[in-house]
Short mmCIF file of C-alpha atoms in Angstrom, two decimals:
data_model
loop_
_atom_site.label_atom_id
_atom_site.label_comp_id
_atom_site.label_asym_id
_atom_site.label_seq_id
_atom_site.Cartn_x
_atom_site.Cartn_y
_atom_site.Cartn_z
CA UNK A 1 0.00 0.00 0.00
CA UNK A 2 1.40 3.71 -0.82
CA UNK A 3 1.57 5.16 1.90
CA UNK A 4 3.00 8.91 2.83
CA UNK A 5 2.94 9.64 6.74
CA UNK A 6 4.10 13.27 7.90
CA UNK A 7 5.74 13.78 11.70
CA UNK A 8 7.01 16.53 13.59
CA UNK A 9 4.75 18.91 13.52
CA UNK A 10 3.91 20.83 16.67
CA UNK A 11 4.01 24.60 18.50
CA UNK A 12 6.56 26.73 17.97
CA UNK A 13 7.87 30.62 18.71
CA UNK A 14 9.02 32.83 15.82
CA UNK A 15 12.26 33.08 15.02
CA UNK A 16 12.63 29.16 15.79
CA UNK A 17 13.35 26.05 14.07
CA UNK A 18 11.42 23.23 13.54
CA UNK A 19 11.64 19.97 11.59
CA UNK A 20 9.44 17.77 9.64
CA UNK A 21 9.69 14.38 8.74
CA UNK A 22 7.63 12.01 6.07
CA UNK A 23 7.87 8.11 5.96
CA UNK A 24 7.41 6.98 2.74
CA UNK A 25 6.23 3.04 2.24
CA UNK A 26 4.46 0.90 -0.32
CA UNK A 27 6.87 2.34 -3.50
CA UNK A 28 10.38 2.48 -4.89
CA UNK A 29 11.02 6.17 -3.03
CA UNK A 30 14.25 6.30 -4.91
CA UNK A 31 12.92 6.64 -8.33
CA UNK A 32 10.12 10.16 -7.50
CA UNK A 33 10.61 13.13 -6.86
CA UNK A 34 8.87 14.84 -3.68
CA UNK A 35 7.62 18.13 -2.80
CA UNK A 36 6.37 19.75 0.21
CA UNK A 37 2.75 21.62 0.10
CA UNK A 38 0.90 23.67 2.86
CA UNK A 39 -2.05 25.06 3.39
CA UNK A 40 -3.05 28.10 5.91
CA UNK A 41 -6.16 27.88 8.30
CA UNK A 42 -8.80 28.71 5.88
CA UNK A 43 -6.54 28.80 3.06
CA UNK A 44 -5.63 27.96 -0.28
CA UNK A 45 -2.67 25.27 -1.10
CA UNK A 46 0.74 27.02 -1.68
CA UNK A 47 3.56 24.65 -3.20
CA UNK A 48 6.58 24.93 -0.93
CA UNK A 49 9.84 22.79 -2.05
CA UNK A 50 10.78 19.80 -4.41
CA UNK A 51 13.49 17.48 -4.22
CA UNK A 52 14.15 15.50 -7.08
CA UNK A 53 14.75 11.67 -6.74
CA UNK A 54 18.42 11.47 -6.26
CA UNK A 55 18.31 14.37 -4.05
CA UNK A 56 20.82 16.53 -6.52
CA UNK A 57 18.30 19.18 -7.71
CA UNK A 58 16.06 21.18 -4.88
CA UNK A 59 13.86 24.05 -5.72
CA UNK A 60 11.59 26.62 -3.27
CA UNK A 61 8.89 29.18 -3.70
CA UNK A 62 10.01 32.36 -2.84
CA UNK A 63 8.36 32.80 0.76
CA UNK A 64 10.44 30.20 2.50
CA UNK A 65 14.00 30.15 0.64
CA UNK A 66 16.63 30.54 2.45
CA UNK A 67 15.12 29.81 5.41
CA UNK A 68 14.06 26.14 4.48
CA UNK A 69 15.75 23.51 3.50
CA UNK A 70 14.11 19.86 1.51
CA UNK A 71 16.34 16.70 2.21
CA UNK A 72 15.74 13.18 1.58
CA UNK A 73 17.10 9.74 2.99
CA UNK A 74 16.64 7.05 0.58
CA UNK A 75 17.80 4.57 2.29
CA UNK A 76 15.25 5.24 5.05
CA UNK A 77 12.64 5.83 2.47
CA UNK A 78 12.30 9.37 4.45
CA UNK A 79 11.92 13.04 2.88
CA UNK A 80 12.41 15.93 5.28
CA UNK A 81 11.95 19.60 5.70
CA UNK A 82 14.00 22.08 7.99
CA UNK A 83 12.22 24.86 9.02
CA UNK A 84 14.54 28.14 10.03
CA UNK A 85 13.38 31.56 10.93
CA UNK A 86 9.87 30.84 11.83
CA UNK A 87 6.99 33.20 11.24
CA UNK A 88 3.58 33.37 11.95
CA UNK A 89 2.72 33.27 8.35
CA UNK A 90 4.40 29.96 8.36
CA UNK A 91 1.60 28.58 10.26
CA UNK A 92 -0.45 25.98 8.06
CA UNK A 93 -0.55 22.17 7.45
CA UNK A 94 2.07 20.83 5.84
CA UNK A 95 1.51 17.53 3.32
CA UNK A 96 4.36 15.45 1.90
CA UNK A 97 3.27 15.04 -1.75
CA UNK A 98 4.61 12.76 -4.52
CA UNK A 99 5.34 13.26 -8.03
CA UNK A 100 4.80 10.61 -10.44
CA UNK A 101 4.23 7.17 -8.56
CA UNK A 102 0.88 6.06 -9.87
CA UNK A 103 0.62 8.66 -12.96
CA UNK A 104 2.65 11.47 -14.82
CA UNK A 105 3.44 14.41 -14.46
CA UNK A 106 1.18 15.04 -11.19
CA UNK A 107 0.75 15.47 -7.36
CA UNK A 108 -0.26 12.10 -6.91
CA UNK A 109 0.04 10.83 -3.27
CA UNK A 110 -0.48 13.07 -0.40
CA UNK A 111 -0.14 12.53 3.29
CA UNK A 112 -2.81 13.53 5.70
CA UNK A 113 0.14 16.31 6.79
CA UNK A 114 0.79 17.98 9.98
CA UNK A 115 -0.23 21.24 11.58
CA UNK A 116 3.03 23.62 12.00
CA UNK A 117 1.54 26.51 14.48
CA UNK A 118 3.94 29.36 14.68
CA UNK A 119 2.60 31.95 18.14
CA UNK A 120 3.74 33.58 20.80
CA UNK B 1 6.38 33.81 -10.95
CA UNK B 2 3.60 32.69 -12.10
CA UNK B 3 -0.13 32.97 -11.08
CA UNK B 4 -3.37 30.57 -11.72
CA UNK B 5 -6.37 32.12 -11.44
CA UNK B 6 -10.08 30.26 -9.94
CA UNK B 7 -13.22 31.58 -9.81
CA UNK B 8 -13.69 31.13 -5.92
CA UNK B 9 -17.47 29.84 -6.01
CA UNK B 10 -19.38 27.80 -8.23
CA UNK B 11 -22.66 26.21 -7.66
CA UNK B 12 -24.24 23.32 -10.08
CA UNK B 13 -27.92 21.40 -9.48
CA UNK B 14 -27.73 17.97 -8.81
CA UNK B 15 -27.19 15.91 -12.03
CA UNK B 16 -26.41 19.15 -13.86
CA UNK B 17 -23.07 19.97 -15.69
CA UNK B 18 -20.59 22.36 -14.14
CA UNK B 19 -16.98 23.67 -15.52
CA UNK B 20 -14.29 24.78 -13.54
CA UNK B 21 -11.44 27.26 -14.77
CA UNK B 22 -7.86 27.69 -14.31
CA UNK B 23 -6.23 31.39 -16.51
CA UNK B 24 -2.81 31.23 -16.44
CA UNK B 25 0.11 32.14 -18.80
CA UNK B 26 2.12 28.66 -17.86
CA UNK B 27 -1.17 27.14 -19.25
CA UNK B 28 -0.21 27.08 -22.50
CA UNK B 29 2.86 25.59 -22.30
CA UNK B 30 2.33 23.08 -19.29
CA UNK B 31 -1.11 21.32 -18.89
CA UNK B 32 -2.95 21.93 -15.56
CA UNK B 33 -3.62 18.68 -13.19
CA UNK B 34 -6.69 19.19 -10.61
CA UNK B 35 -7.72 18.35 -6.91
CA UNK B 36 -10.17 17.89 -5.02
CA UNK B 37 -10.20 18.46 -1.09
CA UNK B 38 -12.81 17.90 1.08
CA UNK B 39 -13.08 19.57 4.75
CA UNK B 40 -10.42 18.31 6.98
CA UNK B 41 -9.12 15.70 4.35
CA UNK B 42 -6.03 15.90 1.99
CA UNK B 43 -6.58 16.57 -1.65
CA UNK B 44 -7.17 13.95 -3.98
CA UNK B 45 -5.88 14.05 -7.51
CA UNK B 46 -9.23 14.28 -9.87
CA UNK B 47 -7.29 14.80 -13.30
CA UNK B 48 -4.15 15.68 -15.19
CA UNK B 49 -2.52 15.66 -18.47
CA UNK B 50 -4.84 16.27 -21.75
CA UNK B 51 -7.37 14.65 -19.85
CA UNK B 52 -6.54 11.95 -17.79
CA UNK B 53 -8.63 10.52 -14.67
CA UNK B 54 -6.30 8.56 -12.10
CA UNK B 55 -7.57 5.39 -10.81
CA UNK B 56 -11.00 5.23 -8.87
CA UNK B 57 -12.20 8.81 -10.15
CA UNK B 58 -15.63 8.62 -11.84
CA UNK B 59 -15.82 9.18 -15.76
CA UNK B 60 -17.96 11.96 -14.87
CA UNK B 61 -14.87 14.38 -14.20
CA UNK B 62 -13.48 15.41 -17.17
CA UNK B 63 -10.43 17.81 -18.01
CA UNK B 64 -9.54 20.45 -21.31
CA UNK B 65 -7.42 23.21 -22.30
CA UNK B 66 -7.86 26.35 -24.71
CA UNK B 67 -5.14 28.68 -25.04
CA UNK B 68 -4.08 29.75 -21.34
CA UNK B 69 -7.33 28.33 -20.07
CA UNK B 70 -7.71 24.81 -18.18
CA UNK B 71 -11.57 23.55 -17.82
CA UNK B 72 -12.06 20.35 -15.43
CA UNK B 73 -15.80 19.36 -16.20
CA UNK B 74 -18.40 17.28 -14.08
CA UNK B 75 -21.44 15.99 -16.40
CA UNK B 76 -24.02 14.53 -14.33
CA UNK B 77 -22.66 16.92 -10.83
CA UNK B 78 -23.51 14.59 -7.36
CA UNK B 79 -23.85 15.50 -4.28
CA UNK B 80 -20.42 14.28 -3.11
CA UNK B 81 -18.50 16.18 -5.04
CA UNK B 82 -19.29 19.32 -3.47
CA UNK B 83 -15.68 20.06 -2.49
CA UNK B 84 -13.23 22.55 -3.13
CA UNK B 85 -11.17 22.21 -6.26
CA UNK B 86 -7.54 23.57 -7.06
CA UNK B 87 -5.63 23.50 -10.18
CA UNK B 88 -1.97 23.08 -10.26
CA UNK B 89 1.05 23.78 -13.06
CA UNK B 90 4.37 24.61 -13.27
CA UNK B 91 5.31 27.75 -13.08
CA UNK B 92 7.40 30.06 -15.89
CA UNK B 93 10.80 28.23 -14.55
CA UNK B 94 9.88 24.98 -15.18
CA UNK B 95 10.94 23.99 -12.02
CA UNK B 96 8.55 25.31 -9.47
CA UNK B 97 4.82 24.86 -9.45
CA UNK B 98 1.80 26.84 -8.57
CA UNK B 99 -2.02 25.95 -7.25
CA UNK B 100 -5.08 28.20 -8.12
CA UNK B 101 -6.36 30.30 -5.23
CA UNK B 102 -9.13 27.27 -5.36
CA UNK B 103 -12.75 26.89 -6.23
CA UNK B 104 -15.44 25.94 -4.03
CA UNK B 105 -18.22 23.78 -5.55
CA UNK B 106 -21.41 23.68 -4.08
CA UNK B 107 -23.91 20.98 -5.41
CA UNK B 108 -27.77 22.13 -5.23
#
């Protein structure tokens, strides 16, 4: 079964660093490429960071580069995502996504994500 | 940068037909793919390519593209696909992507 399961995802004060973590199962992780996609409270989905499959190419919208970083484990089957320089505007749910397991050219797998709260 | 832009409400009678639109420049040269997220779920891949369904989606749903303008269709609209629906590209780079601000269908 494909399965994508996000971790690490918790409170945190601006300015501060947190984490992320996805477990990938069920598919050869080594061969897709992964992104990272969040969505504000109430929001629309905003594309974050990709990695592609032999973790040599990584790309980042605008509102978090430089302060986040995409990584990837493959022989943990594990993609990750640093989070530096927190700010409130970071606050959302944050899905692992895949690229191209079951079709083409598409967001294809998503996990259920986890909630990254950024207060005071 | 690039932008995709949703109507952000659509309503469609039950069993009726309803189209959903995605403007955007990257349009042309990339086609758009399309989810569908229902409250307090993840989204769910409805269609991408020319027009291609994934697995499990109903042959109701049903995608196009003229010009810079990406349609995803539902012919025969039920009552659990009242949802909201995003469209996704790249963007101009080729290398980063984009989602529509989202359109939220309500089924009559």
């Amino acid at each position: 079964q494909v399965q994508l399961v996000e971790s690490g995802g918790g409170v945190v004060q601006p300015g501060g660093s947190l984490r992320l973590s996805c477990a990938a199962s069920g598919f050869p992780f080594n061969n897709v490429g992964m992104h990272w996609v969040r969505q504000a409270p109430g929001k629309g989905l905003e594309w974050v960071a990709v990695i592609w499959s032999d973790g040599s190419l990584k790309y980042y919208a605008e509102s978090v580069k430089g302060r986040f970083t995409i990584s990837r484990d493959n022989s943990a089957n594990s993609l990750y995502l640093q989070m530096n320089s927190l700010r409130v505007e970071d606050t959302a749910v944050y899905y692992c996504v895949s690229r191209g397991i079951a079709v083409q050219d598409a967001f294809d797998i998503w996990g259920q994500g986890t909630l990254v709260r950024v207060s005071s | 940068s690039s932008e995709l832009t949703q109507d952000p409400a659509v309503s469609v009678a039950l069993g009726q037909t309803v189209e959903i639109t995605c403007q955007g420049d990257t349009l042309r040269p990339y086609y758009a793919s399309w989810y569908q997220q229902k409250p307090g779920q993840a989204p769910v891949l409805v269609m991408y390519g020319k027009n291609n369904r994934p697995s499990g989606i109903p042959d109701r749903f049903s995608g196009s593209r003229s010009g810079n303008t990406a349609s995803l269709t539902i012919t025969g609209a039920q009552a659990e696909d009242e949802a909201e629906y995003y469209c996704n590209s790249r963007d101009s780079s080729g290398v980063r992507w984009v989602f529509g601000g989202g359109t939220k269908l309500t089924v009559l």
